[in-house]
């Protein structure tokens, strides 16, 4: 290994941080360690239970899997479980912020670390924008029940559709007779932007304060979902589960076994939250034990809840009727819970139904906690990348009082809020799932590398089955990623090249940022950190190396 300040050896793009250096960074972290194992598990549940339950479940059932969406959750849960075991081993060994990005830096090299960091922007930033749009829809819905939204959010018309003013993105996605268009709506989603700004404000104040609020929200939405399950069981019609696996239509991914796998690939989006637990390792009280508990506990609890909610939902409502942005509300309305009506009369003239009201409140609070955790994860990834010199230093500045990366949190909050306010986020759902599955496979590969390169390294938590389990994780995650990537190529060839163009453009932008900034400012390449020796071959010679005198 090379000492601090000496010229690193190795191919410039594949320079690695040593495990010793990563562990040293964990010991010297400026972030405050306040999170216990239950906080971490709650953090994971807070991110996982959200858009998947309140939005995606019904859409996947109606378009892809039918009642067999329960099996889609099993497939996605198994893939996430294999990746989660790998995350747990790496987090127990390298308990630092940055999670998968840092793991890739310490095992596969800088270029893989950058790719991972850029994939995680899809996983967190874009996903947070998507969730914010769903959150705004539920907020407007509940305000509409009380006759408030008509004055604040009057319905406006645009080419191909309509939507509430100040709660509809500036650019809208409209599909009509196989054609896709992007009309300008003349408004923007101010409600979604306010939601993102609010959670980022909490994150600036401190992670322990944010965690306490998240814990309360998690309790609320679990109570709401358990209430939905308990009440809904009595209204299940088993005939709605027949056929359990609908006959395929001939279109790829529509029902049949292919629909189950396509559904699993789509709802993979719903599991992104568990990765956020590993980003919190630098703020965990006992990361080597608490982080594995948080990751695996959150996955287990959420998969059980997902399957139970999906079973009730498809049992109460025929699956073809669940193509709604609020499928849980559709199921509640179908139950006709007259016994839960209150004397309060809504703007529609109907009485306020207490259970329906609880579901909408649960959706709003649930999606709030998802935004909180996704924004948290994104800021910690950028904090670590900026500390390594791959992004501007502003993202790594710690507030003297709150001990949080406050400038980076504000900047990222602005970017995510702008995306939620102006862009047609819905089309990016496949990109989020694709980026997440790819990132998870790289994490599994990192475990394999460390098992071979450092077999004697202390591992407080070990993946059962070792390398074999990690290989299964790679295969499972790449398979689900392909279920999102293949349809992009099919659409590009037949009718709509936009998804593939967005993916290609996103990759190009990431490459430009690394080439223009990260490549030249990498602290590792300058010899600031301890590096693992490989065979140096190029551009670092021209860049020069040496000690960075800037205070870290």
PDB file of N, CA and C in Angstrom, residues 52 68 113 120 228 286 328 330 402 479 526:
ATOM      1  N   UNK A  52     -44.751   1.773  -3.386  1.00  0.00           N
ATOM      2  CA  UNK A  52     -45.057   0.407  -3.803  1.00  0.00           C
ATOM      3  C   UNK A  52     -46.435  -0.040  -3.367  1.00  0.00           C
ATOM      4  N   UNK A  68     -51.492 -12.784  -9.137  1.00  0.00           N
ATOM      5  CA  UNK A  68     -50.150 -13.349  -8.925  1.00  0.00           C
ATOM      6  C   UNK A  68     -49.128 -12.274  -8.590  1.00  0.00           C
ATOM      7  N   UNK A 113     -16.869   2.993  -8.756  1.00  0.00           N
ATOM      8  CA  UNK A 113     -17.448   3.799  -7.684  1.00  0.00           C
ATOM      9  C   UNK A 113     -18.273   4.943  -8.263  1.00  0.00           C
ATOM     10  N   UNK A 120     -26.969   5.507  -8.088  1.00  0.00           N
ATOM     11  CA  UNK A 120     -27.698   5.797  -6.860  1.00  0.00           C
ATOM     12  C   UNK A 120     -28.462   7.112  -6.940  1.00  0.00           C
ATOM     13  N   UNK A 228     -56.266  -1.886   7.219  1.00  0.00           N
ATOM     14  CA  UNK A 228     -56.770  -2.240   5.888  1.00  0.00           C
ATOM     15  C   UNK A 228     -56.843  -3.752   5.725  1.00  0.00           C
ATOM     16  N   UNK A 286     -23.880   1.298  16.799  1.00  0.00           N
ATOM     17  CA  UNK A 286     -23.087   0.068  16.721  1.00  0.00           C
ATOM     18  C   UNK A 286     -23.293  -0.532  15.335  1.00  0.00           C
ATOM     19  N   UNK A 328     -55.356   1.382  -3.168  1.00  0.00           N
ATOM     20  CA  UNK A 328     -55.844   1.051  -1.824  1.00  0.00           C
ATOM     21  C   UNK A 328     -57.156   1.770  -1.552  1.00  0.00           C
ATOM     22  N   UNK A 330     -59.291   2.647  -3.818  1.00  0.00           N
ATOM     23  CA  UNK A 330     -60.291   1.970  -4.648  1.00  0.00           C
ATOM     24  C   UNK A 330     -60.860   0.756  -3.905  1.00  0.00           C
ATOM     25  N   UNK A 402     -25.586  21.491  13.705  1.00  0.00           N
ATOM     26  CA  UNK A 402     -26.438  20.330  13.463  1.00  0.00           C
ATOM     27  C   UNK A 402     -25.658  19.089  13.063  1.00  0.00           C
ATOM     28  N   UNK A 479     -31.212 -10.206 -13.803  1.00  0.00           N
ATOM     29  CA  UNK A 479     -32.407 -10.700 -14.495  1.00  0.00           C
ATOM     30  C   UNK A 479     -33.539  -9.687 -14.397  1.00  0.00           C
ATOM     31  N   UNK A 526      -4.557  11.711  -6.255  1.00  0.00           N
ATOM     32  CA  UNK A 526      -3.517  12.651  -5.838  1.00  0.00           C
ATOM     33  C   UNK A 526      -2.651  12.097  -4.712  1.00  0.00           C
TER      34      UNK A 526
END
